[in-house]
């Protein structure tokens, strides 16, 4: 006779040790499903539920994104893309600050909230406040029928599927994707095109899930580094442009999961203060923009790597395949597939998620249920 | 016979051990001098050099503040006040990010740069970019005849006197003061008043130097705490509303001067991630808003203190005189004189400067010349 042991939790985790690991691997699907059905038979972009007349959307003269935590970093990424595509000014505000500071908004302001659960109390209060002030509200949300989408004028659901791990991963990628879809929708509505067309960018977005899949297949070395670094006291993260919020997100994941003092900076800030922290052995992740980036940004970040390495930092560099300029100054190079600069965050964040997951595991911590944190923050 | 030993450096430091300590004590003058001569015989506000026609200033529909490091925190503080007073939307951008991200600005945008030296390369490049895009530019600067004011359409000098210590203190207070003067000037021009009149607020600002003086007389306990905490590995800083940039500035000072991992957060973010870092003994400074603050902000921050203390944090609370609500949850209460909520940053930052100064001294570090940092960052 033999015993059958059946672990319901393991089954739920689809063979992975933790929900977070499972959810990291579901990211290609989260992005693909969030893109699914976003174009009609004529190739026009469509939103899920839109109760704002098209003329009112065309009249929008400012976008304010309200969110908290990881969702606010998705908003920061989206700001770069949406401003670029629509030429509308986009502000990103922490929902709990927005609510309490007499924001200047009116009927021509589109307030976009981002919340995985749709129940984040700070974000809900910000949406209600925006409505009182006459703004149009769009909810980007992962949970059908939750409070924030119900109270908003329009909804764009992220189709990431249920996210169980407290630290957000696939919902983050889906939030960026949905924000991009919204940006492209507004671009089409406004009949403007700045650089590439909305259709071209959508086509490139469709190719992202395969690139994430490919990237996930190359994470062995990141896992190894995380195990080596299990006793790190602090880790810094640098990025510029869309890489700046990714640096912030990489740091937040490490705080949440490994209780390590981690901080993300705009690389340009380094010389204005934080470089004082660099001492021999200090690990620093650097999110390098594509060599195709405009304004010579790539070269500027390569200089930043050089500067911190000259002061003894251990540089962990996330760079595009084929970017050889970073090699002389990198202790480790983590490669991501090539893509256009504005879509790169959907790739560059992945190694940072995997790093935080394995460093937390190496420290013997509970990856899915970090101390002090709740999945949805339903109180103010 | 006796020898006369004369130490030129000590004389320059006016009896203080370091330039930073001297400059901290010069803050009442820095604020008073920056306010001096800002009103004409009729009581109207005046700027130093203004080559923007008044009609164009009245037509401004958006303000963008560009700055780096500490100056960007002055900008964040100013955002709360200027939006409130003028009802113009104000964005604050790191100059090195602004320059490279295709900002949406035009002839009705007022771009306000803040730089102590007037030579900060990133900020200069941002100003030039703004001018190319047709924006009006105002420089808030501490150095007469430097490049940024020379290239700007208008200048509002901060009269803080030369700042020698690398870590900015009196220039920061003067920057906030000058930004407030600019905000009040625009408020008067626009003929609007939201709440109190510009004259009333100016009058209250005039009283701030005495309050800083009074506060500086009560810093013995802060010095003592800094010495006790000389071996701290990390210190966190929390604030809301105008206290949020002050928390960021408190953290930056500690990074710059004591090479300690310090991070400032919007207190509302705590539950969205950073609270995972709180473990028994973790020191956390909390900048508490005045009990007179609107929207029940004071009570919300008191709850935040309660939450982190329940998880073992050592709470160092900066609170107004007479605020008894914080006492049960504070390991230390550092008192600041009463003032209206928007002016409080000119006081609450002072104990954080004094703390960083003495912690750096206690560690035997060079307060005036922290490692890796230059006073003016004249390269990109």
XYZ file of C-alpha atoms in Angstrom:
760
model
C 0.000 0.000 0.000
C 1.094 3.557 -0.557
C -0.125 6.880 0.695
C -1.343 9.631 -1.572
C -0.417 13.011 -0.150
C -2.143 15.829 -1.806
C -1.286 19.361 -1.011
C -4.066 21.694 -2.032
C -1.828 24.747 -1.646
C 0.841 23.280 -3.931
C -1.789 22.491 -6.514
C -3.087 26.043 -6.330
C 0.450 27.250 -6.864
C 0.640 25.260 -10.101
C 3.845 23.506 -9.139
C 5.636 26.643 -7.942
C 6.843 27.041 -4.372
C 5.087 30.346 -3.879
C 2.233 32.326 -5.369
C 4.655 35.097 -6.185
C 6.811 32.793 -8.297
C 3.718 31.509 -10.064
C 2.494 35.032 -10.692
C 5.857 36.150 -12.037
C 5.590 33.325 -14.554
C 2.049 34.305 -15.453
C 3.201 37.723 -16.628
C 3.306 36.919 -20.342
C -0.369 35.918 -20.062
C -1.244 38.945 -17.929
C 0.094 41.287 -20.608
C -1.376 39.307 -23.516
C -4.823 39.043 -21.900
C -4.832 42.753 -21.043
C -4.194 43.507 -24.716
C -6.843 41.029 -25.892
C -9.957 42.420 -27.523
C -8.777 46.004 -27.348
C -9.337 46.592 -31.051
C -12.615 46.323 -32.939
C -13.127 44.946 -36.449
C -11.910 48.250 -37.926
C -8.749 48.186 -35.842
C -9.964 50.979 -33.540
C -9.033 50.777 -29.889
C -11.866 50.018 -27.456
C -12.220 50.351 -23.686
C -14.253 47.989 -21.472
C -16.796 50.382 -20.149
C -16.817 53.943 -21.198
C -19.511 56.279 -20.029
C -17.706 59.446 -21.041
C -18.863 60.973 -24.341
C -16.087 60.995 -26.925
C -16.314 64.806 -27.278
C -15.582 65.163 -23.565
C -12.566 62.889 -23.860
C -11.314 64.928 -26.815
C -11.651 68.072 -24.684
C -9.447 66.657 -21.895
C -6.513 69.005 -21.349
C -4.741 67.252 -18.473
C -4.422 63.765 -17.046
C -3.822 63.079 -13.375
C -2.953 59.522 -12.374
C -3.717 58.649 -8.750
C -2.412 55.483 -7.116
C -0.405 54.137 -4.179
C 2.663 51.919 -3.897
C 3.512 49.737 -6.890
C 0.491 51.040 -8.849
C 1.923 54.555 -8.558
C 5.118 53.337 -10.233
C 2.999 51.928 -13.063
C 1.532 55.436 -13.270
C 4.984 57.021 -13.388
C 5.980 54.729 -16.246
C 2.737 55.563 -18.048
C 3.336 59.302 -17.663
C 6.380 59.158 -19.936
C 4.505 57.233 -22.620
C 1.143 59.014 -22.467
C 2.678 62.500 -22.537
C 4.810 61.506 -25.455
C 1.966 59.985 -27.440
C -0.884 62.358 -26.628
C 1.058 65.583 -25.885
C -1.284 65.991 -22.911
C 0.394 66.871 -19.619
C 0.240 63.946 -17.188
C 0.752 64.261 -13.440
C 1.160 61.288 -11.139
C 0.107 61.730 -7.531
C 0.063 59.500 -4.513
C -3.660 59.113 -3.847
C -3.299 59.949 -0.146
C -1.501 63.199 -0.975
C -3.841 64.164 -3.843
C -6.895 63.909 -1.647
C -5.596 66.295 0.975
C -3.914 69.050 -0.953
C -6.605 70.999 -2.829
C -5.626 69.727 -6.290
C -6.290 72.062 -9.213
C -8.570 70.013 -11.452
C -11.789 70.640 -13.347
C -14.150 69.183 -15.942
C -11.386 68.932 -18.530
C -9.161 66.858 -16.255
C -9.113 63.101 -16.718
C -8.289 61.408 -13.427
C -6.996 57.882 -13.971
C -6.869 55.688 -10.881
C -4.807 52.503 -10.753
C -5.617 49.843 -8.152
C -5.282 46.063 -8.429
C -8.051 45.324 -5.946
C -10.297 48.251 -6.806
C -10.760 48.629 -3.049
C -7.676 50.656 -2.077
C -9.242 53.145 0.313
C -6.810 56.017 -0.344
C -7.349 55.669 -4.096
C -11.122 55.413 -3.732
C -11.167 58.612 -1.670
C -9.064 60.342 -4.333
C -11.498 59.245 -7.069
C -14.469 60.491 -5.065
C -12.706 63.802 -4.489
C -11.918 64.118 -8.209
C -15.578 63.503 -9.067
C -16.710 66.154 -6.604
C -14.405 68.578 -8.425
C -16.034 67.648 -11.751
C -13.213 65.580 -13.262
C -13.841 62.587 -15.518
C -12.609 59.378 -13.896
C -11.180 56.223 -15.449
C -10.347 53.181 -13.340
C -7.568 50.755 -14.243
C -8.369 47.778 -12.093
C -7.872 44.007 -11.877
C -11.039 43.083 -9.976
C -14.395 43.064 -11.735
C -17.217 44.771 -9.918
C -15.068 46.236 -7.179
C -15.771 49.657 -5.699
C -13.413 51.939 -7.633
C -14.479 50.822 -11.134
C -18.110 50.936 -9.992
C -17.726 54.552 -8.939
C -15.704 55.640 -11.991
C -16.973 56.999 -15.314
C -14.997 54.468 -17.307
C -13.085 51.262 -16.662
C -10.195 49.546 -18.305
C -9.753 46.150 -16.678
C -6.357 44.529 -16.407
C -6.777 40.836 -17.135
C -3.966 39.584 -14.935
C -6.140 37.029 -13.151
C -6.310 36.860 -9.346
C -3.112 37.996 -7.664
C -2.587 36.221 -4.331
C 0.948 37.181 -3.296
C 0.962 40.415 -1.331
C 3.812 41.851 -3.410
C 2.404 42.779 -6.789
C 4.064 41.464 -9.965
C 1.742 40.469 -12.793
C -0.787 43.146 -11.825
C 1.993 45.745 -12.205
C 2.805 44.646 -15.746
C -0.887 44.543 -16.601
C -1.315 48.070 -15.179
C 1.441 49.432 -17.383
C -0.099 47.634 -20.356
C -3.592 48.983 -19.669
C -2.246 52.511 -19.166
C -0.515 52.254 -22.518
C -3.736 51.075 -24.157
C -5.511 54.081 -22.625
C -2.771 56.386 -23.886
C -3.032 54.949 -27.385
C -6.829 55.200 -27.267
C -6.588 58.906 -26.401
C -3.956 59.386 -29.090
C -6.313 57.907 -31.692
C -9.242 59.974 -30.415
C -7.246 63.152 -30.650
C -6.294 62.262 -34.189
C -2.708 63.131 -33.455
C 0.343 61.075 -33.857
C 3.672 61.977 -32.443
C 6.261 59.746 -33.975
C 4.903 56.230 -34.447
C 1.219 55.426 -34.958
C -0.961 53.853 -32.272
C -1.341 50.751 -34.464
C 2.424 50.306 -34.738
C 2.867 50.597 -30.986
C -0.013 48.160 -30.339
C 1.670 45.705 -32.694
C 4.904 46.002 -30.767
C 3.041 45.575 -27.454
C 1.575 42.323 -28.824
C 5.117 41.002 -29.120
C 6.009 41.747 -25.478
C 4.550 38.541 -23.916
C 6.948 36.374 -25.948
C 9.856 38.542 -24.886
C 8.879 38.227 -21.203
C 8.652 34.452 -21.664
C 12.094 34.395 -23.237
C 13.479 36.582 -20.414
C 11.962 34.330 -17.727
C 13.928 31.464 -19.258
C 17.226 33.214 -18.473
C 16.811 34.014 -14.765
C 19.121 31.308 -13.314
C 21.980 33.703 -12.807
C 19.694 36.285 -11.125
C 18.535 33.577 -8.729
C 22.150 32.698 -7.993
C 23.082 36.341 -7.348
C 20.129 36.690 -4.975
C 21.334 33.698 -2.944
C 24.880 35.117 -2.802
C 23.493 38.437 -1.597
C 21.249 37.068 1.154
C 23.086 39.017 3.858
C 23.163 42.370 2.051
C 22.317 45.239 4.346
C 21.288 47.613 1.626
C 20.841 47.669 -2.115
C 20.455 50.752 -4.293
C 18.659 51.005 -7.633
C 19.234 53.605 -10.332
C 17.329 54.408 -13.484
C 16.489 57.271 -15.791
C 13.361 58.102 -17.751
C 11.032 55.035 -17.676
C 13.842 53.222 -15.873
C 13.445 55.555 -12.875
C 10.081 54.168 -11.672
C 11.414 50.667 -12.407
C 14.325 51.398 -10.035
C 11.768 52.530 -7.419
C 9.737 49.343 -7.951
C 12.839 47.145 -7.678
C 13.633 48.813 -4.357
C 10.056 48.486 -3.069
C 9.977 44.760 -3.864
C 13.146 44.269 -1.836
C 11.782 46.278 1.098
C 8.506 44.382 1.063
C 9.941 40.903 0.692
C 13.414 40.905 2.179
C 13.169 43.790 4.701
C 16.359 45.240 3.265
C 16.982 48.969 3.083
C 16.653 49.491 -0.601
C 16.083 52.764 -2.376
C 15.499 53.683 -5.989
C 16.838 56.929 -7.440
C 16.674 58.880 -10.640
C 20.240 58.321 -11.822
C 20.610 62.065 -12.409
C 20.128 62.648 -8.656
C 23.238 60.658 -7.785
C 25.602 63.626 -7.819
C 23.096 65.755 -5.908
C 23.417 63.695 -2.736
C 22.965 59.922 -2.795
C 26.457 59.238 -4.213
C 27.739 59.882 -0.687
C 26.299 56.459 0.185
C 28.535 54.625 -2.267
C 31.310 52.757 -0.498
C 33.324 49.736 -1.556
C 31.079 46.722 -1.978
C 27.750 48.603 -2.037
C 25.515 46.726 -4.470
C 23.761 48.953 -7.012
C 21.335 47.803 -9.683
C 21.313 50.047 -12.724
C 18.468 49.935 -15.249
C 20.142 50.982 -18.486
C 18.033 52.583 -21.222
C 18.200 51.168 -24.711
C 21.138 52.419 -26.812
C 18.350 53.610 -29.173
C 17.054 56.092 -26.571
C 16.916 59.724 -27.597
C 18.948 62.592 -26.175
C 22.016 60.437 -25.513
C 20.399 58.986 -22.377
C 22.176 55.659 -22.771
C 25.604 57.277 -22.630
C 24.633 59.285 -19.570
C 23.630 56.173 -17.654
C 26.812 54.367 -18.729
C 28.735 57.339 -17.227
C 26.754 56.948 -13.999
C 27.786 53.286 -13.809
C 31.402 54.309 -14.350
C 31.199 56.909 -11.558
C 29.781 54.604 -8.924
C 32.103 51.788 -9.875
C 35.094 54.117 -9.522
C 33.936 54.511 -5.901
C 33.813 50.768 -5.363
C 30.134 49.981 -5.971
C 29.274 46.460 -7.098
C 27.301 47.150 -10.257
C 24.438 44.893 -11.314
C 23.472 46.149 -14.716
C 20.216 45.449 -16.540
C 20.897 46.109 -20.201
C 19.547 45.266 -23.613
C 20.939 42.332 -25.573
C 23.822 43.559 -27.671
C 24.589 46.598 -25.495
C 28.341 46.142 -25.152
C 29.087 49.619 -23.747
C 28.066 48.562 -20.246
C 30.336 45.505 -20.107
C 33.579 47.181 -18.926
C 31.838 48.731 -15.894
C 29.478 45.949 -14.866
C 30.148 43.311 -12.226
C 27.116 41.518 -13.560
C 25.170 42.100 -16.754
C 21.566 40.931 -16.814
C 20.250 40.919 -20.352
C 16.741 41.820 -21.514
C 15.429 41.383 -25.061
C 15.485 44.400 -27.353
C 12.428 46.560 -27.551
C 11.668 50.234 -28.098
C 12.563 52.454 -25.120
C 9.005 53.140 -23.883
C 8.113 49.435 -23.773
C 11.311 48.388 -21.986
C 9.839 48.662 -18.433
C 7.677 45.596 -19.189
C 10.959 43.675 -19.408
C 13.466 45.412 -17.135
C 11.341 45.004 -14.012
C 11.230 41.208 -14.354
C 14.803 40.466 -13.149
C 14.205 42.792 -10.183
C 11.083 40.836 -9.207
C 12.964 37.536 -9.531
C 15.853 38.943 -7.483
C 13.570 40.038 -4.614
C 11.732 36.705 -4.663
C 14.902 34.653 -4.334
C 16.616 36.928 -1.849
C 13.530 36.662 0.363
C 13.578 32.873 -0.045
C 17.303 32.735 0.716
C 16.630 34.594 3.973
C 13.959 32.028 4.840
C 11.166 34.596 4.809
C 7.522 34.167 3.829
C 7.501 35.427 0.245
C 3.744 35.505 -0.169
C 2.894 37.054 3.196
C 5.502 39.641 4.146
C 5.279 40.974 7.675
C 3.026 43.945 8.428
C 1.489 44.054 4.928
C -2.021 43.368 3.645
C -2.843 42.552 0.026
C -5.404 45.305 -0.309
C -5.149 48.392 1.838
C -8.814 48.990 2.512
C -8.296 51.488 5.309
C -6.868 54.996 5.068
C 56.227 86.495 25.559
C 53.162 84.752 24.284
C 52.165 83.399 20.928
C 49.144 84.584 19.066
C 47.605 81.698 17.184
C 45.092 82.813 14.722
C 43.038 80.337 12.832
C 41.649 81.914 9.714
C 39.247 79.039 9.181
C 37.819 79.318 12.716
C 37.350 83.032 12.244
C 35.540 82.430 8.975
C 33.308 79.990 10.790
C 32.361 82.707 13.258
C 33.178 80.616 16.296
C 31.370 77.499 15.076
C 33.168 74.206 14.503
C 31.887 73.819 10.976
C 30.469 75.941 8.207
C 27.320 73.855 8.309
C 26.712 74.668 11.970
C 27.317 78.352 11.229
C 24.951 78.261 8.285
C 22.239 76.511 10.288
C 22.470 79.392 12.760
C 22.313 81.948 9.970
C 18.889 80.692 8.897
C 16.861 83.377 10.675
C 18.857 85.956 8.693
C 18.598 84.018 5.450
C 14.818 84.030 5.665
C 14.581 87.648 6.888
C 16.937 88.929 4.166
C 15.098 87.007 1.472
C 11.882 88.730 2.574
C 13.542 92.156 2.745
C 12.506 94.755 0.212
C 9.882 92.537 -1.385
C 7.141 95.131 -0.968
C 7.075 98.627 -2.453
C 5.755 101.774 -0.793
C 2.182 100.742 -1.662
C 2.652 97.324 -0.111
C 2.781 95.559 -3.510
C 5.090 92.614 -3.897
C 8.155 93.156 -6.123
C 10.618 90.773 -7.764
C 14.324 91.512 -8.281
C 14.450 91.443 -12.022
C 11.401 90.841 -14.065
C 11.515 90.969 -17.802
C 8.167 89.278 -18.308
C 5.270 91.645 -19.055
C 2.618 91.526 -16.360
C -0.064 90.498 -18.910
C 2.012 87.450 -19.802
C 2.354 86.514 -16.150
C -1.397 86.882 -15.705
C -1.900 84.533 -18.664
C 0.244 81.784 -17.108
C -1.844 78.617 -16.807
C 0.705 76.210 -15.362
C 3.880 76.357 -13.296
C 6.651 73.796 -13.596
C 9.403 73.894 -10.975
C 12.704 72.327 -12.074
C 15.493 71.563 -9.625
C 17.759 68.812 -8.285
C 18.451 67.435 -4.811
C 17.558 69.652 -1.860
C 16.315 72.429 -4.163
C 13.757 70.006 -5.595
C 12.406 69.451 -2.069
C 12.055 73.225 -1.706
C 10.067 73.025 -4.951
C 7.862 70.240 -3.576
C 7.106 72.321 -0.488
C 6.341 75.332 -2.692
C 3.948 73.294 -4.840
C 1.529 72.844 -1.950
C 1.557 76.558 -1.134
C 1.541 78.012 -4.659
C -1.285 75.745 -5.863
C -3.296 76.632 -2.828
C -2.768 80.376 -3.158
C -2.870 80.840 -6.932
C -5.090 77.876 -7.939
C -2.586 77.314 -10.759
C -1.442 73.720 -11.224
C 2.192 73.311 -10.185
C 4.390 70.406 -11.229
C 7.785 69.712 -9.712
C 10.303 67.874 -11.866
C 13.850 66.742 -11.370
C 15.727 68.894 -13.888
C 17.601 65.923 -15.372
C 14.342 64.084 -15.986
C 12.458 67.135 -17.317
C 15.111 67.804 -19.927
C 14.915 64.355 -21.439
C 11.264 63.493 -21.479
C 9.554 65.763 -24.018
C 7.707 67.867 -21.436
C 4.381 69.359 -22.505
C 4.913 73.083 -22.016
C 4.209 76.224 -24.034
C 4.154 80.023 -23.872
C 1.656 79.996 -21.004
C 3.877 77.803 -18.827
C 6.017 79.477 -16.176
C 9.118 77.391 -15.548
C 10.659 78.194 -12.166
C 14.184 76.891 -11.613
C 15.718 76.623 -8.151
C 19.507 76.430 -7.783
C 21.680 77.795 -4.977
C 24.744 78.269 -7.188
C 22.936 79.212 -10.374
C 25.402 76.907 -12.126
C 23.755 73.500 -11.649
C 24.253 72.034 -15.104
C 21.154 69.814 -15.124
C 18.981 72.738 -14.084
C 20.581 75.085 -16.614
C 19.915 72.586 -19.392
C 16.285 72.300 -18.251
C 15.907 76.104 -18.337
C 17.387 76.289 -21.827
C 15.051 73.522 -22.967
C 12.053 75.331 -21.459
C 13.028 78.532 -23.287
C 13.317 76.675 -26.594
C 9.769 75.470 -26.026
C 8.610 79.055 -25.494
C 8.042 78.972 -21.716
C 8.680 81.977 -19.466
C 11.495 81.280 -17.033
C 12.057 82.526 -13.491
C 15.248 81.724 -11.583
C 15.338 81.379 -7.800
C 19.032 81.598 -7.067
C 21.500 82.523 -4.324
C 24.400 83.696 -6.498
C 24.261 87.071 -8.231
C 25.275 87.104 -11.854
C 25.508 83.325 -12.205
C 24.494 81.561 -15.398
C 20.934 80.434 -14.673
C 19.609 83.860 -13.570
C 21.447 85.442 -16.504
C 19.673 83.147 -18.939
C 16.235 83.440 -17.300
C 13.460 85.955 -18.022
C 13.137 86.901 -14.371
C 15.092 86.409 -11.156
C 14.183 86.216 -7.521
C 17.384 86.116 -5.510
C 17.573 84.307 -2.212
C 19.635 86.428 0.154
C 21.077 83.608 2.214
C 24.673 84.811 1.832
C 27.427 82.483 0.618
C 26.827 78.844 1.540
C 30.112 76.989 2.010
C 29.095 73.628 3.494
C 28.306 71.123 0.759
C 25.040 70.072 2.417
C 22.553 72.885 1.910
C 20.726 74.348 4.919
C 20.168 78.117 4.875
C 19.862 78.150 1.077
C 17.021 75.607 1.403
C 15.072 77.806 3.793
C 15.706 80.838 1.598
C 14.507 78.874 -1.458
C 11.228 78.000 0.235
C 10.868 81.635 1.307
C 11.540 82.976 -2.202
C 9.134 80.459 -3.756
C 6.474 81.610 -1.334
C 7.139 85.254 -2.259
C 6.772 84.302 -5.921
C 3.521 82.481 -5.159
C 2.156 85.479 -3.289
C 3.268 87.806 -6.100
C 1.353 85.710 -8.633
C -1.635 85.568 -6.302
C -1.697 89.393 -6.123
C -1.261 89.721 -9.892
C -4.141 87.388 -10.538
C -6.267 89.421 -8.182
C -7.486 86.285 -6.530
C -7.380 85.297 -2.946
C -8.044 81.844 -1.701
C -8.416 81.962 2.021
C -5.996 84.459 3.545
C -4.660 87.510 1.697
C -1.107 87.753 0.391
C -0.438 90.578 2.858
C -1.523 88.458 5.811
C 0.709 85.588 4.743
C 3.665 87.953 4.152
C 3.156 89.299 7.654
C 3.246 85.807 9.073
C 6.378 85.004 7.035
C 8.052 88.068 8.599
C 7.603 86.435 11.978
C 9.310 83.173 10.962
C 12.953 84.291 11.574
C 12.244 84.849 15.284
C 10.630 81.439 15.520
C 13.661 79.780 13.895
C 15.894 81.638 16.374
C 13.761 80.427 19.259
C 13.833 76.854 17.881
C 17.622 76.908 17.470
C 17.836 77.684 21.184
C 16.199 74.348 22.046
C 18.352 71.895 20.089
C 20.410 70.424 22.958
C 18.273 67.319 23.190
C 18.435 66.773 19.401
C 22.235 66.955 19.613
C 22.182 64.433 22.450
C 19.929 62.049 20.505
C 22.257 62.299 17.491
C 25.230 61.271 19.624
C 23.283 58.335 21.088
C 22.363 57.224 17.576
C 25.848 57.395 16.065
C 25.846 53.695 15.186
C 22.371 53.584 13.612
C 22.312 51.587 10.410
C 19.219 53.162 9.019
C 16.763 55.884 9.858
C 13.372 56.437 8.262
C 11.472 59.722 7.919
C 7.737 60.141 7.461
C 5.657 63.171 6.615
C 2.453 64.177 4.901
C 1.541 67.226 2.837
C 4.343 69.832 3.218
C 5.910 67.477 5.764
C 6.529 64.901 3.014
C 9.316 66.841 1.235
C 10.701 67.729 4.689
C 10.933 63.995 5.451
C 12.784 63.546 2.125
C 15.149 66.401 2.989
C 15.804 65.004 6.478
C 16.741 61.683 4.882
C 18.946 63.308 2.240
C 20.888 65.256 4.885
C 21.602 62.032 6.735
C 22.712 60.257 3.554
C 24.964 63.119 2.562
C 26.544 63.721 5.952
C 26.465 60.458 7.866
C 26.387 57.890 5.016
C 23.436 56.203 6.699
C 20.673 54.535 4.747
C 17.904 56.981 5.317
C 14.717 57.301 3.344
C 11.831 59.721 3.468
C 8.283 58.591 2.721
C 4.866 60.081 2.346
C 3.296 58.726 5.534
C 0.328 57.467 3.503
C 2.669 55.107 1.617
C 3.591 53.236 4.773
C 0.862 50.601 4.453
C 1.563 50.206 0.739
C 4.981 48.677 1.302
C 7.567 50.401 3.491
C 5.955 49.299 6.776
C 7.547 45.899 6.120
C 10.847 47.534 7.113
C 9.670 48.360 10.628
C 11.228 46.072 13.190
C 11.879 46.549 16.889
C 14.286 49.423 17.454
C 14.043 50.952 13.960
C 14.309 54.720 14.423
C 11.652 56.704 12.572
C 11.341 60.479 12.512
C 7.787 61.662 11.980
C 7.021 65.228 10.901
C 3.591 65.868 12.380
C 1.335 68.474 10.757
C -0.180 71.164 12.913
C -3.366 70.161 14.763
C -4.886 73.096 12.814
C -4.319 71.324 9.468
C -7.376 70.756 7.326
C -8.914 67.409 6.379
C -8.003 65.769 9.695
C -4.401 65.308 8.544
C -3.049 65.620 12.077
C -5.079 62.669 13.319
C -4.008 60.565 10.359
C -0.335 61.111 11.114
C -0.888 60.388 14.810
C -2.410 57.033 13.709
C 0.682 56.373 11.577
C 2.891 56.922 14.637
C 0.716 54.524 16.612
C 0.973 51.859 13.886
C 4.737 51.914 13.597
C 5.210 52.054 17.343
C 2.994 48.988 17.746
C 5.576 47.234 15.542
C 8.446 48.339 17.745
C 9.694 51.452 15.939
C 11.503 54.058 18.015
C 9.509 57.179 17.203
C 11.168 60.588 17.071
C 8.313 62.993 16.642
C 8.539 66.594 15.450
C 5.393 68.304 16.650
C 4.040 71.737 17.347
C 4.189 73.193 20.864
C 1.051 72.224 22.688
C 0.289 69.169 20.525
C -0.360 66.644 23.294
C -1.915 63.953 21.082
C 1.495 62.704 19.971
C 2.895 62.249 23.481
C 1.600 58.734 24.249
C 3.186 57.304 21.070
C 6.460 59.212 20.948
C 9.788 58.004 22.298
C 11.010 61.554 21.821
C 9.052 64.706 21.110
C 10.918 67.547 19.423
C 8.898 70.744 19.656
C 8.623 73.476 17.027
C 6.872 76.836 17.533
C 3.316 77.194 16.328
C 2.728 78.529 12.856
C 0.176 78.018 10.106
C 0.454 74.665 8.323
C 1.964 75.944 5.045
C 4.769 77.814 6.831
C 5.671 74.930 9.147
C 8.389 73.468 6.818
C 10.560 76.519 7.602
C 10.642 75.217 11.167
C 10.261 71.437 11.033
C 13.346 70.938 8.856
C 15.645 72.631 11.383
C 15.839 69.768 13.944
C 16.520 67.358 11.072
C 19.464 69.481 9.901
C 20.816 69.681 13.460
C 20.384 65.916 13.867
C 22.342 65.140 10.680
C 25.083 67.612 11.615
C 25.660 66.064 15.040
C 25.322 62.477 13.927
C 27.993 63.140 11.300
C 30.189 64.783 13.938
C 29.619 61.894 16.336
C 30.842 59.507 13.626
C 33.968 61.632 13.212
C 33.127 62.549 9.621
C 33.877 65.737 7.720
C 30.609 67.633 8.008
C 31.453 70.360 5.514
C 32.994 68.144 2.857
C 31.127 64.836 2.650
C 32.739 62.186 0.502
C 32.026 62.077 -3.231
C 30.043 65.324 -3.257
C 30.733 68.730 -4.803
C 29.028 71.943 -3.676
C 27.798 72.835 -7.153
C 27.155 70.116 -9.665
C 28.361 71.862 -12.789
C 28.487 68.762 -14.959
C 25.574 66.687 -16.205
